[in-house]
Amino acid sequence: MSLPVLIDCDTGIDDAIALTYLAARADVSISGIVSTAGNVDLPTVHRNNLALSELLGIDAPVCRGADQPLVQPLMTADDTHGASGLGDAVLPPTTRTEDPRAGAQLWVDTARAHPGEVVGLVLGPHTNLALALEIEPELPRLLRRLHIMGGAINHRGNTGATSEWNIAVDPEAAQRVLAAFTDAPTRPVMGALEATETVRFTQETLDRLIALAADTGHPVATILVDALRFYFAFHEADGFGWSAHVHDPLVAAHAVTGDFAATRSLAVDVELAGTLTRGQTVGDELGRWGRQPNLELLTDVRPEDFIEHLLGVLEQGLSA
Ligand code: BDR
Ligand code: CA
């Protein structure tokens, strides 16, 4: 039995690695991919998702999601991910066609078709899931569980001073999703920056992928290498040295293995009004709000184990 996973992403360099990782796992079945505007605009994200789906042999609907956040104008991160969303990688033309449904509808249809079975995985802004909740408020009870890459708890931001990208792009959507899942039977799992930034690719990691591309000739291995070189250069310019924080794959891997990190429960909400802190995920460590925890936060990550696991899955999956 494979685990069905619905992925909502703004591909995006680390989103592309997460997609490749999930496609490479025989025990995961990708139920669908929802494209959302974020790292780059929606047409570019969607093209990346269609092309990668074809190259990776993902036989699942790929749906166009929202092209704008719920309230604020879209901001994109071309400096981080490149104008194409995949750094200097060149994608071949794709013949994959989109599924005509809206991304929000795919969330609803997939969860309704397999109640209690599908793992939801949000690797970008929460816009589509927030829209899906308007169509089907029972989603928190229809999904098996929800995993989110986003937020920064007691940790600096990577977008605003205190805000993380996926939340900062659409804070209202993230706030609505967290509120709606408060009474979910299983608490959503959030991989926030303090967890995902422990996963740092170095030249050694890149060398493994360069060797994989040379050994297999798999186009996606080459795409990831060319994308990662751009991502490394961005991190170097941002003061982190020749390396890259690779966020989304850790959350994807934890979602399907339960491994490589522990979790701790916390009540978390999204700041919508702050003049300096809009988009911050605020954790109530001392229980001042009197609310029950609404999230499981990834903690105590084992980054070396995880990177070795990730490379192993890619090496096996792309060689097949
Ligand atoms: C998140 O923002 C995006 O740029 C990455 O793909 C990741 O999902 C990290 O803050
Ligand atoms: Ca992402």
Short mmCIF file of C-alpha atoms and ligand atoms in Angstrom, two decimals:
data_model
loop_
_atom_site.label_atom_id
_atom_site.label_comp_id
_atom_site.label_asym_id
_atom_site.label_seq_id
_atom_site.Cartn_x
_atom_site.Cartn_y
_atom_site.Cartn_z
CA MET A 1 0.00 0.00 0.00
CA SER A 2 1.45 3.36 -0.97
CA LEU A 3 0.76 6.57 0.91
CA PRO A 4 -1.28 9.11 -1.10
CA VAL A 5 0.13 12.65 -0.91
CA LEU A 6 -1.39 15.82 -2.37
CA ILE A 7 1.29 18.47 -2.91
CA ASP A 8 0.66 22.21 -3.06
CA CYS A 9 3.80 24.07 -4.05
CA ASP A 10 5.32 27.16 -5.67
CA THR A 11 8.15 25.39 -7.50
CA GLY A 12 10.82 26.74 -6.63
CA ILE A 13 14.22 25.08 -6.26
CA ASP A 14 13.66 23.21 -3.00
CA ASP A 15 10.08 22.41 -4.02
CA ALA A 16 11.56 20.70 -7.11
CA ILE A 17 13.85 18.60 -4.90
CA ALA A 18 10.89 17.64 -2.72
CA LEU A 19 8.83 16.64 -5.78
CA THR A 20 11.70 14.54 -7.10
CA TYR A 21 12.16 12.87 -3.71
CA LEU A 22 8.47 11.97 -3.44
CA ALA A 23 8.29 10.76 -7.04
CA ALA A 24 11.34 8.57 -6.39
CA ARG A 25 9.73 6.76 -3.46
CA ALA A 26 7.91 3.58 -4.40
CA ASP A 27 5.85 3.73 -1.19
CA VAL A 28 4.39 7.16 -2.01
CA SER A 29 1.70 7.81 -4.58
CA ILE A 30 1.36 11.44 -5.59
CA SER A 31 -2.39 12.12 -5.73
CA GLY A 32 -2.06 15.51 -7.36
CA ILE A 33 -0.04 18.68 -7.59
CA VAL A 34 -1.46 22.15 -7.06
CA SER A 35 0.53 25.08 -8.42
CA THR A 36 0.42 28.28 -6.44
CA ALA A 37 1.98 31.68 -6.98
CA GLY A 38 4.85 32.39 -4.61
CA ASN A 39 8.51 31.96 -5.39
CA VAL A 40 7.63 32.95 -8.96
CA ASP A 41 4.36 33.86 -10.64
CA LEU A 42 1.68 31.26 -11.26
CA PRO A 43 2.29 30.54 -14.99
CA THR A 44 5.98 29.90 -14.24
CA VAL A 45 5.29 27.67 -11.22
CA HIS A 46 2.69 25.75 -13.21
CA ARG A 47 5.01 25.23 -16.15
CA ASN A 48 7.69 23.94 -13.78
CA ASN A 49 5.23 21.53 -12.18
CA LEU A 50 3.97 20.24 -15.53
CA ALA A 51 7.49 19.79 -16.93
CA LEU A 52 8.83 18.10 -13.80
CA SER A 53 5.78 15.83 -13.64
CA GLU A 54 6.48 14.66 -17.16
CA LEU A 55 10.20 14.15 -16.58
CA LEU A 56 9.58 12.31 -13.31
CA GLY A 57 6.75 10.18 -14.67
CA ILE A 58 4.24 11.51 -12.16
CA ASP A 59 0.86 10.31 -13.37
CA ALA A 60 -1.42 12.62 -11.38
CA PRO A 61 -3.47 15.75 -12.02
CA VAL A 62 -1.54 19.01 -12.03
CA CYS A 63 -3.91 21.91 -11.37
CA ARG A 64 -3.50 25.64 -11.60
CA GLY A 65 -4.06 27.28 -8.25
CA ALA A 66 -4.39 30.86 -7.14
CA ASP A 67 -2.36 33.51 -8.94
CA GLN A 68 -2.67 36.03 -6.10
CA PRO A 69 -2.76 35.88 -2.31
CA LEU A 70 -6.13 36.35 -0.61
CA VAL A 71 -5.61 39.98 0.40
CA GLN A 72 -2.21 41.48 -0.34
CA PRO A 73 -0.50 41.76 -3.74
CA LEU A 74 1.77 38.92 -4.79
CA MET A 75 5.47 39.20 -4.04
CA THR A 76 7.91 36.83 -5.73
CA ALA A 77 11.46 35.72 -4.94
CA ASP A 78 13.27 35.85 -8.27
CA ASP A 79 16.47 36.71 -6.41
CA THR A 80 16.28 33.44 -4.46
CA HIS A 81 14.94 31.05 -7.11
CA GLY A 82 15.71 32.84 -10.40
CA ALA A 83 13.23 34.25 -12.91
CA SER A 84 12.31 30.71 -13.98
CA GLY A 85 11.91 29.49 -10.40
CA LEU A 86 14.64 26.93 -11.06
CA GLY A 87 17.77 29.07 -11.09
CA ASP A 88 19.86 28.49 -14.19
CA ALA A 89 18.21 25.17 -15.06
CA VAL A 90 16.71 24.88 -18.52
CA LEU A 91 13.51 22.85 -18.70
CA PRO A 92 12.65 21.12 -21.96
CA PRO A 93 9.27 21.93 -23.55
CA THR A 94 6.56 19.83 -21.98
CA THR A 95 3.62 18.04 -23.55
CA ARG A 96 1.95 17.42 -20.18
CA THR A 97 -1.42 19.12 -20.03
CA GLU A 98 -2.99 20.56 -16.94
CA ASP A 99 -6.06 19.20 -15.24
CA PRO A 100 -8.71 21.91 -15.83
CA ARG A 101 -9.91 22.00 -12.23
CA ALA A 102 -8.90 24.84 -9.93
CA GLY A 103 -6.26 23.90 -7.40
CA ALA A 104 -8.66 24.47 -4.51
CA GLN A 105 -11.11 22.04 -6.13
CA LEU A 106 -8.40 19.40 -6.44
CA TRP A 107 -7.83 19.59 -2.68
CA VAL A 108 -11.56 19.07 -2.12
CA ASP A 109 -12.08 16.34 -4.73
CA THR A 110 -9.03 14.35 -3.61
CA ALA A 111 -9.89 14.49 0.07
CA ARG A 112 -13.56 13.63 -0.54
CA ALA A 113 -12.65 10.71 -2.83
CA HIS A 114 -10.40 9.10 -0.20
CA PRO A 115 -11.63 10.26 3.21
CA GLY A 116 -9.05 9.85 5.96
CA GLU A 117 -6.33 8.64 3.59
CA VAL A 118 -4.63 11.57 1.89
CA VAL A 119 -1.67 13.42 3.40
CA GLY A 120 -1.77 17.12 2.48
CA LEU A 121 1.61 18.75 1.95
CA VAL A 122 1.89 22.53 1.61
CA LEU A 123 5.33 23.67 0.47
CA GLY A 124 4.32 27.17 -0.60
CA PRO A 125 1.81 29.84 0.42
CA HIS A 126 -1.48 28.55 1.88
CA THR A 127 -3.75 30.35 -0.58
CA ASN A 128 -5.24 27.27 -2.30
CA LEU A 129 -5.88 25.38 0.90
CA ALA A 130 -7.61 28.45 2.39
CA LEU A 131 -9.80 28.64 -0.74
CA ALA A 132 -10.47 24.89 -0.56
CA LEU A 133 -11.67 25.29 3.04
CA GLU A 134 -14.32 27.73 1.79
CA ILE A 135 -15.64 25.00 -0.52
CA GLU A 136 -15.29 22.16 1.99
CA PRO A 137 -14.98 23.16 5.66
CA GLU A 138 -14.72 19.45 6.56
CA LEU A 139 -11.26 19.19 4.95
CA PRO A 140 -9.46 19.00 8.33
CA ARG A 141 -11.46 15.83 9.02
CA LEU A 142 -11.27 14.44 5.48
CA LEU A 143 -7.47 14.57 5.22
CA ARG A 144 -5.33 11.99 6.95
CA ARG A 145 -3.11 14.83 8.21
CA LEU A 146 -1.55 18.08 7.03
CA HIS A 147 2.15 18.93 6.79
CA ILE A 148 3.34 22.49 6.22
CA MET A 149 6.67 24.06 5.41
CA GLY A 150 6.38 27.51 6.88
CA GLY A 151 6.84 29.84 9.78
CA ALA A 152 9.63 30.76 12.16
CA ILE A 153 9.10 30.27 15.88
CA ASN A 154 11.58 32.01 18.18
CA HIS A 155 13.80 32.35 15.13
CA ARG A 156 14.52 35.25 12.78
CA GLY A 157 12.57 35.46 9.57
CA ASN A 158 13.93 34.94 6.07
CA THR A 159 11.56 37.43 4.43
CA GLY A 160 10.62 40.13 6.91
CA ALA A 161 12.73 40.45 10.05
CA THR A 162 10.44 37.95 11.79
CA SER A 163 8.48 36.37 8.94
CA GLU A 164 9.11 33.29 6.84
CA TRP A 165 8.44 33.33 3.07
CA ASN A 166 5.49 30.93 2.73
CA ILE A 167 3.56 32.69 5.49
CA ALA A 168 4.66 36.21 4.49
CA VAL A 169 3.36 35.80 0.91
CA ASP A 170 -0.18 35.17 2.14
CA PRO A 171 -0.56 35.68 5.90
CA GLU A 172 -4.37 35.69 5.80
CA ALA A 173 -4.42 32.30 4.09
CA ALA A 174 -2.03 30.81 6.64
CA GLN A 175 -4.04 32.25 9.52
CA ARG A 176 -7.29 30.80 8.12
CA VAL A 177 -5.73 27.38 7.58
CA LEU A 178 -4.34 27.21 11.11
CA ALA A 179 -7.70 28.32 12.53
CA ALA A 180 -9.62 25.75 10.48
CA PHE A 181 -7.33 22.89 11.51
CA THR A 182 -7.52 23.73 15.22
CA ASP A 183 -10.03 20.95 15.79
CA ALA A 184 -8.57 18.49 13.26
CA PRO A 185 -8.37 14.97 14.69
CA THR A 186 -4.61 15.02 14.05
CA ARG A 187 -2.67 18.23 14.60
CA PRO A 188 -0.91 19.62 11.49
CA VAL A 189 2.87 19.30 11.47
CA MET A 190 4.80 22.49 10.74
CA GLY A 191 8.41 22.52 9.62
CA ALA A 192 9.44 26.06 10.48
CA LEU A 193 12.76 27.73 9.73
CA GLU A 194 14.43 26.70 12.98
CA ALA A 195 13.99 23.10 11.78
CA THR A 196 14.45 23.41 8.03
CA GLU A 197 17.50 25.69 8.18
CA THR A 198 19.44 22.91 9.87
CA VAL A 199 19.38 21.21 6.46
CA ARG A 200 22.22 22.86 4.63
CA PHE A 201 23.51 21.59 1.31
CA THR A 202 27.26 22.12 0.79
CA GLN A 203 29.56 21.60 -2.19
CA GLU A 204 29.87 17.99 -1.03
CA THR A 205 26.11 17.53 -1.43
CA LEU A 206 26.23 19.20 -4.82
CA ASP A 207 29.07 16.91 -5.89
CA ARG A 208 26.91 13.87 -5.16
CA LEU A 209 24.18 15.28 -7.40
CA ILE A 210 26.68 16.19 -10.12
CA ALA A 211 27.90 12.57 -10.05
CA LEU A 212 24.29 11.37 -10.18
CA ALA A 213 23.62 13.51 -13.24
CA ALA A 214 26.77 12.19 -14.94
CA ASP A 215 26.08 8.55 -14.04
CA THR A 216 22.40 8.46 -14.95
CA GLY A 217 21.99 11.18 -17.55
CA HIS A 218 18.61 11.82 -15.92
CA PRO A 219 17.46 15.30 -16.98
CA VAL A 220 16.05 16.06 -13.55
CA ALA A 221 19.43 15.43 -11.89
CA THR A 222 20.95 18.05 -14.22
CA ILE A 223 18.05 20.43 -13.55
CA LEU A 224 18.57 20.12 -9.78
CA VAL A 225 22.32 20.74 -10.10
CA ASP A 226 21.84 23.86 -12.24
CA ALA A 227 19.08 25.10 -9.94
CA LEU A 228 21.15 24.49 -6.82
CA ARG A 229 24.17 26.40 -8.15
CA PHE A 230 21.93 29.46 -8.41
CA TYR A 231 20.51 28.78 -4.91
CA PHE A 232 24.03 28.50 -3.48
CA ALA A 233 25.01 31.83 -5.09
CA PHE A 234 21.94 33.50 -3.55
CA HIS A 235 22.76 32.16 -0.09
CA GLU A 236 26.38 33.24 -0.50
CA ALA A 237 25.27 36.76 -1.42
CA ASP A 238 22.96 36.71 1.63
CA GLY A 239 25.92 35.98 3.93
CA PHE A 240 25.48 32.21 4.41
CA GLY A 241 28.52 31.07 2.42
CA TRP A 242 28.57 28.72 -0.62
CA SER A 243 25.73 26.49 0.56
CA ALA A 244 21.94 26.48 0.66
CA HIS A 245 19.14 25.99 3.17
CA VAL A 246 16.97 23.32 1.62
CA HIS A 247 13.62 23.57 3.36
CA ASP A 248 10.86 21.69 1.57
CA PRO A 249 12.40 18.20 1.24
CA LEU A 250 12.76 17.78 5.01
CA VAL A 251 9.06 18.48 5.51
CA ALA A 252 8.18 16.13 2.65
CA ALA A 253 10.37 13.36 4.03
CA HIS A 254 9.05 13.72 7.56
CA ALA A 255 5.50 13.64 6.17
CA VAL A 256 6.02 10.23 4.59
CA THR A 257 8.50 8.62 7.01
CA GLY A 258 7.89 10.32 10.38
CA ASP A 259 11.68 10.25 10.63
CA PHE A 260 14.59 12.71 10.79
CA ALA A 261 12.98 15.03 13.38
CA ALA A 262 10.98 14.91 16.57
CA THR A 263 7.92 17.07 17.20
CA ARG A 264 6.67 19.28 20.01
CA SER A 265 3.17 20.72 20.36
CA LEU A 266 2.50 24.45 20.57
CA ALA A 267 -0.29 26.98 20.12
CA VAL A 268 0.70 29.10 17.11
CA ASP A 269 -1.05 31.96 15.33
CA VAL A 270 -0.19 34.33 12.51
CA GLU A 271 0.32 38.05 13.09
CA LEU A 272 -1.79 39.98 10.58
CA ALA A 273 -1.72 43.49 12.00
CA GLY A 274 1.87 44.18 13.08
CA THR A 275 3.54 47.10 11.36
CA LEU A 276 6.94 45.41 11.70
CA THR A 277 5.86 41.82 12.26
CA ARG A 278 3.05 41.10 9.78
CA GLY A 279 3.30 37.45 8.72
CA GLN A 280 5.18 36.35 11.85
CA THR A 281 4.16 33.00 13.30
CA VAL A 282 3.81 33.63 17.03
CA GLY A 283 4.09 30.67 19.40
CA ASP A 284 2.52 30.86 22.86
CA GLU A 285 5.28 29.08 24.77
CA LEU A 286 3.92 29.98 28.23
CA GLY A 287 0.25 29.34 27.53
CA ARG A 288 -0.74 33.00 27.93
CA TRP A 289 -3.59 32.65 25.42
CA GLY A 290 -5.19 29.75 27.26
CA ARG A 291 -5.50 27.83 23.98
CA GLN A 292 -4.73 24.20 23.32
CA PRO A 293 -1.74 23.53 21.03
CA ASN A 294 -2.82 23.58 17.38
CA LEU A 295 0.43 22.43 15.74
CA GLU A 296 3.19 19.88 16.02
CA LEU A 297 6.48 21.64 15.30
CA LEU A 298 9.47 19.82 13.89
CA THR A 299 12.37 19.89 16.32
CA ASP A 300 15.64 18.04 16.98
CA VAL A 301 16.30 17.51 13.28
CA ARG A 302 19.04 15.06 12.30
CA PRO A 303 20.28 16.95 9.21
CA GLU A 304 23.19 14.68 8.27
CA ASP A 305 21.00 11.58 8.43
CA PHE A 306 18.34 13.34 6.43
CA ILE A 307 20.67 14.58 3.68
CA GLU A 308 22.16 11.10 3.32
CA HIS A 309 18.65 9.61 3.12
CA LEU A 310 17.54 12.20 0.56
CA LEU A 311 20.57 11.60 -1.65
CA GLY A 312 20.09 7.84 -1.37
CA VAL A 313 16.45 8.08 -2.48
CA LEU A 314 17.36 10.38 -5.39
CA GLU A 315 20.24 8.14 -6.43
CA GLN A 316 18.02 5.09 -6.42
CA GLY A 317 14.95 6.77 -7.94
CA LEU A 318 16.72 8.58 -10.76
CA SER A 319 18.82 5.53 -11.66
CA ALA A 320 15.82 3.28 -12.11
C1 BDR B 1 10.24 28.50 1.86
O1 BDR B 1 10.18 29.61 0.96
C2 BDR B 1 10.47 29.20 -0.33
O2 BDR B 1 11.33 30.10 -0.96
C3 BDR B 1 11.04 27.81 -0.25
O3 BDR B 1 10.65 27.05 -1.38
C4 BDR B 1 10.45 27.25 1.02
O4 BDR B 1 9.20 26.63 0.78
C5 BDR B 1 11.33 28.75 2.87
O5 BDR B 1 11.06 29.89 3.60
CA CA B 2 8.45 26.14 -1.47
#
